[in-house]
Every structure is written in C-alpha cells, then in structure tokens.
CSV table of C-alpha atoms in Angstrom, one decimal:
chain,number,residue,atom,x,y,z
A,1,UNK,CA,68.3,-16.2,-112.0
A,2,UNK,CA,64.8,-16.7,-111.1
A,3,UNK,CA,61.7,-14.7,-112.8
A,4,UNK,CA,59.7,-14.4,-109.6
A,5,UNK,CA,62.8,-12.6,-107.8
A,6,UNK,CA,62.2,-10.7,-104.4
A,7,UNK,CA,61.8,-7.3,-106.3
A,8,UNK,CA,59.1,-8.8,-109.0
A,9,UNK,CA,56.6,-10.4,-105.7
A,10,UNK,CA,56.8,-6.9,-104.9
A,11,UNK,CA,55.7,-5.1,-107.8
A,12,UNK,CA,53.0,-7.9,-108.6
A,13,UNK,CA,51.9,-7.5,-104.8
A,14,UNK,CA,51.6,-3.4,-105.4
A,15,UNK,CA,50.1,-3.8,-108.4
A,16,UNK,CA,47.3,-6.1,-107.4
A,17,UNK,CA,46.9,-3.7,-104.6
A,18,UNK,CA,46.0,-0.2,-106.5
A,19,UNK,CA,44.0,-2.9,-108.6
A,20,UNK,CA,41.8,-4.0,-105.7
A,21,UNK,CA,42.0,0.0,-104.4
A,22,UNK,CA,40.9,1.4,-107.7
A,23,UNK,CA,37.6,-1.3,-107.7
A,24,UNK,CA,37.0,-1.0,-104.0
A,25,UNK,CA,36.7,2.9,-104.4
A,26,UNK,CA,34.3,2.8,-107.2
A,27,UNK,CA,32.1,0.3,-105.7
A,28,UNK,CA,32.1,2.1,-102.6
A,29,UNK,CA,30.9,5.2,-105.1
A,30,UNK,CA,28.7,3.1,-106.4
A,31,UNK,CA,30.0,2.4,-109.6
A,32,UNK,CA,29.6,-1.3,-111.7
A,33,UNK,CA,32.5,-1.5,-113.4
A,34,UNK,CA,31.3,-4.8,-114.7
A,35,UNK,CA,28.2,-3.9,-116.5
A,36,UNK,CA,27.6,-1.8,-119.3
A,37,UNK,CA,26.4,2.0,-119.1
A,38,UNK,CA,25.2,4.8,-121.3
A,39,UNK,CA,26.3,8.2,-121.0
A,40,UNK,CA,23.5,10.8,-120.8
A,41,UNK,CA,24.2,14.5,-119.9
A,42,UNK,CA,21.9,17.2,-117.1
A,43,UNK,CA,22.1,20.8,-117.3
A,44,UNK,CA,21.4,22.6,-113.9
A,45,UNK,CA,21.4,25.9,-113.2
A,46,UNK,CA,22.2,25.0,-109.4
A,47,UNK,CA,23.3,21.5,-108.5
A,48,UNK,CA,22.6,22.1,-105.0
A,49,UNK,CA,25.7,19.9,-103.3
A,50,UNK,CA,25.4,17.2,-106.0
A,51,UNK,CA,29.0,15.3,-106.0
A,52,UNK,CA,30.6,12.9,-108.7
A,53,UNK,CA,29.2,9.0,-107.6
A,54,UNK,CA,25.7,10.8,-106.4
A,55,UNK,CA,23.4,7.9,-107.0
A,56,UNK,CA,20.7,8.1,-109.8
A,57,UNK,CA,16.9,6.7,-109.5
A,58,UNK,CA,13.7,6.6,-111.9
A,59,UNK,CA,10.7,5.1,-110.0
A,60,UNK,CA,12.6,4.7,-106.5
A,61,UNK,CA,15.2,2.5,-108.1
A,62,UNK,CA,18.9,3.1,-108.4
A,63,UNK,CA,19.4,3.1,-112.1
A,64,UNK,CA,22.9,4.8,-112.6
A,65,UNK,CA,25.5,6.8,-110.6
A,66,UNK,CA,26.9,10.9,-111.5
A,67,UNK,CA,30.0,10.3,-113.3
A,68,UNK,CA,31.3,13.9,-113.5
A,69,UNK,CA,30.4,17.1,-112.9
A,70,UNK,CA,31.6,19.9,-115.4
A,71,UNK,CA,31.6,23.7,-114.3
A,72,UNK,CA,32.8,26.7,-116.8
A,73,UNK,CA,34.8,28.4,-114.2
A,74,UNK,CA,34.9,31.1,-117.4
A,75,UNK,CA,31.7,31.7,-118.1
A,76,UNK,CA,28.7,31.6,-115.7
A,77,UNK,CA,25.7,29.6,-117.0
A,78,UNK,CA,24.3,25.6,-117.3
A,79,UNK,CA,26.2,23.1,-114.8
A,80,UNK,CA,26.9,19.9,-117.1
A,81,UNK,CA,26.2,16.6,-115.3
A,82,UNK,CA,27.8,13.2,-116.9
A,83,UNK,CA,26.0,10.7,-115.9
A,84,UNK,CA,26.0,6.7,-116.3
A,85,UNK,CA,22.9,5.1,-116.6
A,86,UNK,CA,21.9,1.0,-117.2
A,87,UNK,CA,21.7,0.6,-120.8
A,88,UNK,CA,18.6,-1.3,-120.3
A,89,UNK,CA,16.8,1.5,-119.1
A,90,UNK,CA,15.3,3.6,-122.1
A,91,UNK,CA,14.4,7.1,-121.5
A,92,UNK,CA,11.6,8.5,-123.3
A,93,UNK,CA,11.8,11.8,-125.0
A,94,UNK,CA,10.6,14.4,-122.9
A,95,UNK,CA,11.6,13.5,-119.8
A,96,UNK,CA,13.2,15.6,-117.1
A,97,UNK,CA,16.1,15.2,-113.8
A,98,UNK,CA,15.9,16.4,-110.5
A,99,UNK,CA,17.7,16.9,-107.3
A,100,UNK,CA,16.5,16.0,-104.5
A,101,UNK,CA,17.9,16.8,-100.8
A,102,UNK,CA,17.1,14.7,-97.5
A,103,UNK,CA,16.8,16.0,-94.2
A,104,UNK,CA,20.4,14.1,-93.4
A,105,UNK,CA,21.7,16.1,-96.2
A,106,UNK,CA,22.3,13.5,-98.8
A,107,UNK,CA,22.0,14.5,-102.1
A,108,UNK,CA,20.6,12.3,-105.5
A,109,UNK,CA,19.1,12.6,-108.6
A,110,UNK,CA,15.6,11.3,-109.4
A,111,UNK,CA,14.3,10.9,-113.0
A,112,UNK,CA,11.4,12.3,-114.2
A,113,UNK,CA,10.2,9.8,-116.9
A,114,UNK,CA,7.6,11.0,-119.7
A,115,UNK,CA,5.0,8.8,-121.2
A,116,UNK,CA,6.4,8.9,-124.5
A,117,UNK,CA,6.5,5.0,-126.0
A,118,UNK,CA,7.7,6.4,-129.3
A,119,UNK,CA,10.9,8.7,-129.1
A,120,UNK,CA,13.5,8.1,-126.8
A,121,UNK,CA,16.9,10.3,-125.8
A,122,UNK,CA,19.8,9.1,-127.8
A,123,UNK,CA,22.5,8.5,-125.5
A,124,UNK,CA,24.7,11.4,-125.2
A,125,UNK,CA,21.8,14.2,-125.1
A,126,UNK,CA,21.3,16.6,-122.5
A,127,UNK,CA,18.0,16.1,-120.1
A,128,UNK,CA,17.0,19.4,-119.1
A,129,UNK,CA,16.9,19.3,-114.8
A,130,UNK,CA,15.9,21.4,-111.5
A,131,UNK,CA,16.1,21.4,-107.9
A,132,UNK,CA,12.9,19.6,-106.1
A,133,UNK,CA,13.6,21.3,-102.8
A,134,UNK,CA,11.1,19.0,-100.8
A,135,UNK,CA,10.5,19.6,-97.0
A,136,UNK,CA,13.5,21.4,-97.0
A,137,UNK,CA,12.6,23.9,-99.2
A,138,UNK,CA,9.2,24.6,-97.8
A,139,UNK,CA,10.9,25.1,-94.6
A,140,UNK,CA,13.8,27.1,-95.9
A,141,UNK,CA,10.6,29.4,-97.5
A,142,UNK,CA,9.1,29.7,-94.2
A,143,UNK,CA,12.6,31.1,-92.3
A,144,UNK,CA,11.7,34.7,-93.2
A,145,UNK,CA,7.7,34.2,-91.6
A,146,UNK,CA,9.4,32.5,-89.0
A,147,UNK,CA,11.9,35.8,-88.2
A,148,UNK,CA,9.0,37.8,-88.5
A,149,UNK,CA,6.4,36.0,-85.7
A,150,UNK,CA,9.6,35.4,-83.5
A,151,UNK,CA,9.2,39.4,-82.3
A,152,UNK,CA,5.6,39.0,-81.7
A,153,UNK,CA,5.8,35.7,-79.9
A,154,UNK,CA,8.1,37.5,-77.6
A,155,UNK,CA,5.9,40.3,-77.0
A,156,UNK,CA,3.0,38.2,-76.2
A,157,UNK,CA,5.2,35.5,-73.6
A,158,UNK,CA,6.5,39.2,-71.8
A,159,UNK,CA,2.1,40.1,-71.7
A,160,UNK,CA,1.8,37.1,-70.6
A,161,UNK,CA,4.1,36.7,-67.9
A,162,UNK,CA,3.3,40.3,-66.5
A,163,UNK,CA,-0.7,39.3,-66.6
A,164,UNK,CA,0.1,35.9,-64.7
A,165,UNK,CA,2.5,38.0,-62.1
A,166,UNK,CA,-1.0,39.9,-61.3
A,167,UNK,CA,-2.2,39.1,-58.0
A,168,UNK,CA,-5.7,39.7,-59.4
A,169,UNK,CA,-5.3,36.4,-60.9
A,170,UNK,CA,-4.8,34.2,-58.1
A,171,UNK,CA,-8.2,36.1,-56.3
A,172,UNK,CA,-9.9,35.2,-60.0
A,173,UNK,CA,-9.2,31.7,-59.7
A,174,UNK,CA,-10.1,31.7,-56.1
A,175,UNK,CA,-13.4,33.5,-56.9
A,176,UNK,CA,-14.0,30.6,-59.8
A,177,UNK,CA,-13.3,27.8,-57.0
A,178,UNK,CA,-15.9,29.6,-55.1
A,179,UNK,CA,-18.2,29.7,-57.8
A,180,UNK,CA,-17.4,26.0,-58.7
A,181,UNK,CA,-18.4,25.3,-55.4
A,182,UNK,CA,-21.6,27.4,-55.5
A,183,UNK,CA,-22.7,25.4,-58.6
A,184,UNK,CA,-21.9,22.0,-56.9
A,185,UNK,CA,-24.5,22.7,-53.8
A,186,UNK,CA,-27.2,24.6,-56.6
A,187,UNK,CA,-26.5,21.6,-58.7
A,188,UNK,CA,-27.5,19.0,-55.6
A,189,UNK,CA,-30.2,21.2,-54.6
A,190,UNK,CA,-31.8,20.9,-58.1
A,191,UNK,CA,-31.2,17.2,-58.4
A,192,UNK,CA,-33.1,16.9,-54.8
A,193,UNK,CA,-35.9,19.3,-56.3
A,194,UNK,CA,-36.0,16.4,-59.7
A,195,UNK,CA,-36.7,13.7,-57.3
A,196,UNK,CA,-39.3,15.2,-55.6
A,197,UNK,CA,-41.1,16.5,-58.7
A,198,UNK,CA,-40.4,12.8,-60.0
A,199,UNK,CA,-42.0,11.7,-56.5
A,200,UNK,CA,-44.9,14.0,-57.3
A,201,UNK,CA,-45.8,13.3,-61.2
A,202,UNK,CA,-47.8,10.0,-60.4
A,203,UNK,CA,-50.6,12.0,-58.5
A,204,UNK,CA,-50.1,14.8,-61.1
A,205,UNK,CA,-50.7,12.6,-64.2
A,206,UNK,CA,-53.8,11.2,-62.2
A,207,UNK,CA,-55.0,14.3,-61.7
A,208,UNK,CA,-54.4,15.0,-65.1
A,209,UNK,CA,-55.8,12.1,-66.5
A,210,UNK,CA,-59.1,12.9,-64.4
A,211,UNK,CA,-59.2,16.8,-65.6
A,212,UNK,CA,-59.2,15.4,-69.0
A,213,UNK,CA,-61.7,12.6,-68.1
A,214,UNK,CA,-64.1,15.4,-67.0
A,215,UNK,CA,-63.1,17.3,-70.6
A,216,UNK,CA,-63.8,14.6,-72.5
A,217,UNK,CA,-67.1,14.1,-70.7
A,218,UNK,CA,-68.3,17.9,-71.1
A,219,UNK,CA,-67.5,17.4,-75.0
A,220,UNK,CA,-69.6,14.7,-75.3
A,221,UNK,CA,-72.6,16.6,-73.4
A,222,UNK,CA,-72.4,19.3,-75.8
A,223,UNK,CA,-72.4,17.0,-78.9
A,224,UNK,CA,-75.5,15.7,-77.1
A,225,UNK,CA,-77.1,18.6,-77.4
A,226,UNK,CA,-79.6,19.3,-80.6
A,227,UNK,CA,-78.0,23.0,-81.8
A,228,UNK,CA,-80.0,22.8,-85.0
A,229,UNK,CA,-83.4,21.9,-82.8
A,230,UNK,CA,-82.9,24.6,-80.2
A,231,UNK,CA,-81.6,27.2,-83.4
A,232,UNK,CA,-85.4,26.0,-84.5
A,233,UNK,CA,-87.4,26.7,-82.0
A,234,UNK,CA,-85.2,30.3,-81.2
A,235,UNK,CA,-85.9,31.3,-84.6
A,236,UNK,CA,-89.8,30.5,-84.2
A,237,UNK,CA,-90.0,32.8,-80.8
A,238,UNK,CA,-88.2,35.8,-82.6
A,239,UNK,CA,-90.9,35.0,-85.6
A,240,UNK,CA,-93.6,35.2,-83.2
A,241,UNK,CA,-92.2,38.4,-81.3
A,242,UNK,CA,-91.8,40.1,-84.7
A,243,UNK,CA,-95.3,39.0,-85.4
A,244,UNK,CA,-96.1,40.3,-81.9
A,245,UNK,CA,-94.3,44.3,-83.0
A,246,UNK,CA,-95.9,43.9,-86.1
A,247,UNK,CA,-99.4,44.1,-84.8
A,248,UNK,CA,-98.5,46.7,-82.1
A,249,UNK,CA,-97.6,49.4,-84.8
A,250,UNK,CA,-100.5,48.4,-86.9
A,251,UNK,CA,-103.7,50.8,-86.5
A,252,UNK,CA,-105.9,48.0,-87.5
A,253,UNK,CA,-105.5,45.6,-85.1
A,254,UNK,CA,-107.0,45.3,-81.2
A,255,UNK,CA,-104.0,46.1,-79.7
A,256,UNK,CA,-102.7,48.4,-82.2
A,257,UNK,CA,-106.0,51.0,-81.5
A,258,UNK,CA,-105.4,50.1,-78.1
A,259,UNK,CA,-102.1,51.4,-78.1
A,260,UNK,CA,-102.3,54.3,-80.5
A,261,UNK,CA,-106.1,55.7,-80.1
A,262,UNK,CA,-105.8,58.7,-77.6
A,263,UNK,CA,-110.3,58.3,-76.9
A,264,UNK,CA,-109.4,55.4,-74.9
A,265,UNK,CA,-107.0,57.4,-73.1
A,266,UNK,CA,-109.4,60.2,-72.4
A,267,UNK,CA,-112.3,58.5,-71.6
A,268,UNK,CA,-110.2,56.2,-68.5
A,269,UNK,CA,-109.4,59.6,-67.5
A,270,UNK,CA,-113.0,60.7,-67.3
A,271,UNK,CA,-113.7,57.9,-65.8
A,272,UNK,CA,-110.7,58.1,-63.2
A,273,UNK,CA,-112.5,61.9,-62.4
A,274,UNK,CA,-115.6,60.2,-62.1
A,275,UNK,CA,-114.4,57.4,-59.5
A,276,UNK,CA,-112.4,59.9,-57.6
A,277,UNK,CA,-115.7,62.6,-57.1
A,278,UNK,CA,-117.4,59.6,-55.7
A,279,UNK,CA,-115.1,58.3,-53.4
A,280,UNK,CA,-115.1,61.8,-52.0
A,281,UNK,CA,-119.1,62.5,-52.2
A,282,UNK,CA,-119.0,58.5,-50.2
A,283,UNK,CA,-116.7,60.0,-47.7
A,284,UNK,CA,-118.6,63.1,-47.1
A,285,UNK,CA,-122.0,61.5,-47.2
A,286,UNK,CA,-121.6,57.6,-46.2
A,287,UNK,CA,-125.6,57.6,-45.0
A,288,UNK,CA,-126.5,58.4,-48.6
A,289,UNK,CA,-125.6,55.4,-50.1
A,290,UNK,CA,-125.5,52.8,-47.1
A,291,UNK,CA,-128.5,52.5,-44.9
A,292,UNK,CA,-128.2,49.8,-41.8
A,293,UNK,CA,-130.6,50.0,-38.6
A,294,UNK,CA,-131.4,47.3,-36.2
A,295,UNK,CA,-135.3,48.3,-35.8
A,296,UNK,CA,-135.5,47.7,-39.7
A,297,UNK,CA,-136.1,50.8,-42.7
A,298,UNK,CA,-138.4,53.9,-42.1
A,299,UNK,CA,-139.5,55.3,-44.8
A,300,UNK,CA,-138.9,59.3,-45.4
C-alpha cells in the first residue's frame, strides 16, 4: 500500500489550500505574518466605522494594522482597540490615536507621537484616542446652517424670479441701452472738443508766455523805481506844508497877522467904500477930473 494514496494527495492539496487562504486573507487585511509586532491597546469613546485590519500610520507611514476591536455589549463605556504595531517603532509616553475618515469613507488610525525622548509606552498599555473628524466633520457641522439658509435662498430665487417677470425691467434695460448710447455720442463730442482745445494751446501758451513777458517786465520797472528817494522827498513837502500851517496859526508872523488881524480887514473895506464913491462921483461928474479940448485949456 502506498503512503501518498488518492485520499492522502487530497488532504495535503486541502490543506495547503486553507494554508494559502488563511495568508492570502491576512495580507489582503494587511497583516505581516512574517515580522514581528507589539500589541498596544486605544480606548475610544466612538470608533466611528473603524473595522479589524484598519491600517495604522504615525508620520503618514503605515506602521501597524487594528487587530481587534472589543465592545462591552454589558456595559456602555471605552471601545478597546487591539492593535499591532512594528516593534521597531517606539512610542513615546504621552502620545495620543486618532481616527480619521476620508471623503471615500475609508477609515484609519493616525498616531499622534509626543516629543518625549525619555519614557516610552510599555507594550500592552492603553493610548488614550478621538475622532479627528476633518473636512467631513466641518461639513457635517455646517448641515444645520445649511437647513437654515436653504428657506431663505428660496425666498429670495421666488423675489427674484417675480422682479425679472416685471416688464419694467426689460423698459430699464432699454432705457440703459439708450443712455449707453447717449454717453457714446457725449463721449465723441468731448473727445472732438480735446482736439480742438489741443489744436488751440500753442497760441494759448504764446499768449501766455507774452502776458507773463509783459509781467515780468512791469516787475522790473517797479524795482527800478527809488521808493526810499521818492518816500524822501514826500516826507520833506509834508515838512514844509507843516512848516507852512505852522506859520499860518502863528500871530507873529506876516502871514499869520495877515490872516488873523481884523484892521486889515476893515481898513480894505474903507477903502473898497472909498473906491466905490468915486467911481460914482467919476460917473456923475466925468468933466471934473478929465479935461480934453481941441483949441487947448481956458483957464476959469
């Protein structure tokens, strides 16, 4: 009887198959059944879809998978994550876990390590862990704003929709295509009046130039002119007319007597009488003082 019979190819074939099953469905979970792991423990208070073979990173590289996940269906409280990690990797003391959710929904746990050189985590503790919710989570937080604008953004699309059915609307923007067209002829009509003002500053500026020519002129005139000298000579003729007043109101003087003694008015008044009875005396009796005869004088 042979050893390798019919029935014993079989078993050997079966058994190399559940051996190449049970090593193909841990590598496909991720699992290195080849090197050696330490076994660290997470408590979470919500593990947010985490699943046994849920890969494991610190720094953005896989360092271990989720081994288990143990629940007390008894007693509500901490969720118990076993986890394998690389023995090479050291965890310092301190450190924390977290889970972390992508917009495809996959689900992993990222290590939060502490700068602690000194103390490490024995393996076998428990790392204390959360729930990083990420873009996710802010937009999960913004669902309930979101519900409330939806009412309002309603509102204002049925406003606008009854404001755009207005047929004053289409006569506004007419009105503006109007008025667009308005400003295109003002704006050529300006750009025509530019030119011709450009046209025109050449004679200006001449015209300028010889205004300020004539200025320039006039201010050097009056720098010509001797203010102190004429100031001089102004202050000598109000000296003299002072001079002048001065001998008017005195008694002493010619002119002051002249002025101020009332004999000299009298006696040009007496004499004014005197003058005025003979020039009527010369009227009435012209012979008496003029004598004329051809034949020469007779005496009386």
């Amino acid at each position: 009887m042979k050893f390798f019979s019919k029935e014993v190819k079989i078993a050997l074939v079966a058994i190399c198959g559940l051996v190449i099953l049970f090593f193909g469905m841990n590598f496909l979970k991720g699992l290195n059944l080849f090197s050696s792991a330490n076994k660290y423990y997470i408590s979470f208070k919500d593990i947010s879809g985490l699943s046994s073979s849920s890969p494991i990173y610190a720094d953005g590289y896989q360092v271990g998978v989720v081994k288990a996940i143990k629940y007390d269906y008894n007693k509500a409280g901490d969720i118990i994550v076993e986890t394998d990690i690389n023995e090479q990797l050291r965890i310092p003391k301190g450190s924390s876990a977290e889970i972390i959710s992508d917009m495809l929904g996959n689900v992993k746990i990222n290590l939060l390590l502490a700068t602690n050189p000194r103390e490490r985590v024995t393996p076998g503790d428990t790392i204390q862990g959360g729930i990083n919710d990420g873009a996710l989570g802010k937009m999960k937080n913004m669902i309930p704003t979101v519900a409330e604008i939806l009412p309002k953004i309603d509102t204002i699309v049925t406003n606008l929709n009854i404001l755009l059915a207005n047929p004053a609307i289409n006569h506004s923007l007419q009105n503006v295509e109007t008025v667009t067209g308005n400003l295109t002829v003002t704006t050529r009509r300006l750009n025509s009046l530019l030119a011709s003002l450009e046209s025109s500053v050449p004679g200006m500026v001449s015209r300028t130039d010889s205004v300020l020519d004539n200025a320039n002129a006039f201010a050097k005139n009056i720098n010509q002119i001797d203010v102190a000298g004429t100031m001089a000579r102004v202050d000598e003729t109000l000296a003299d007319v002072k001079k002048f007043t001065e001998q008017l109101n005195n008694n002493q003087g010619t002119l002051g007597l002249l002025m101020r003694d009332p004999s000299l008015y009298n006696n040009l008044n007496s004499t004014m009488r005197s003058a005025d009875s003979l020039l009527i005396d010369l009227k009435a009796h012209p012979k008496r003082y003029v004598h004329f005869s051809l034949f020469g004088r007779k005496d009386k």
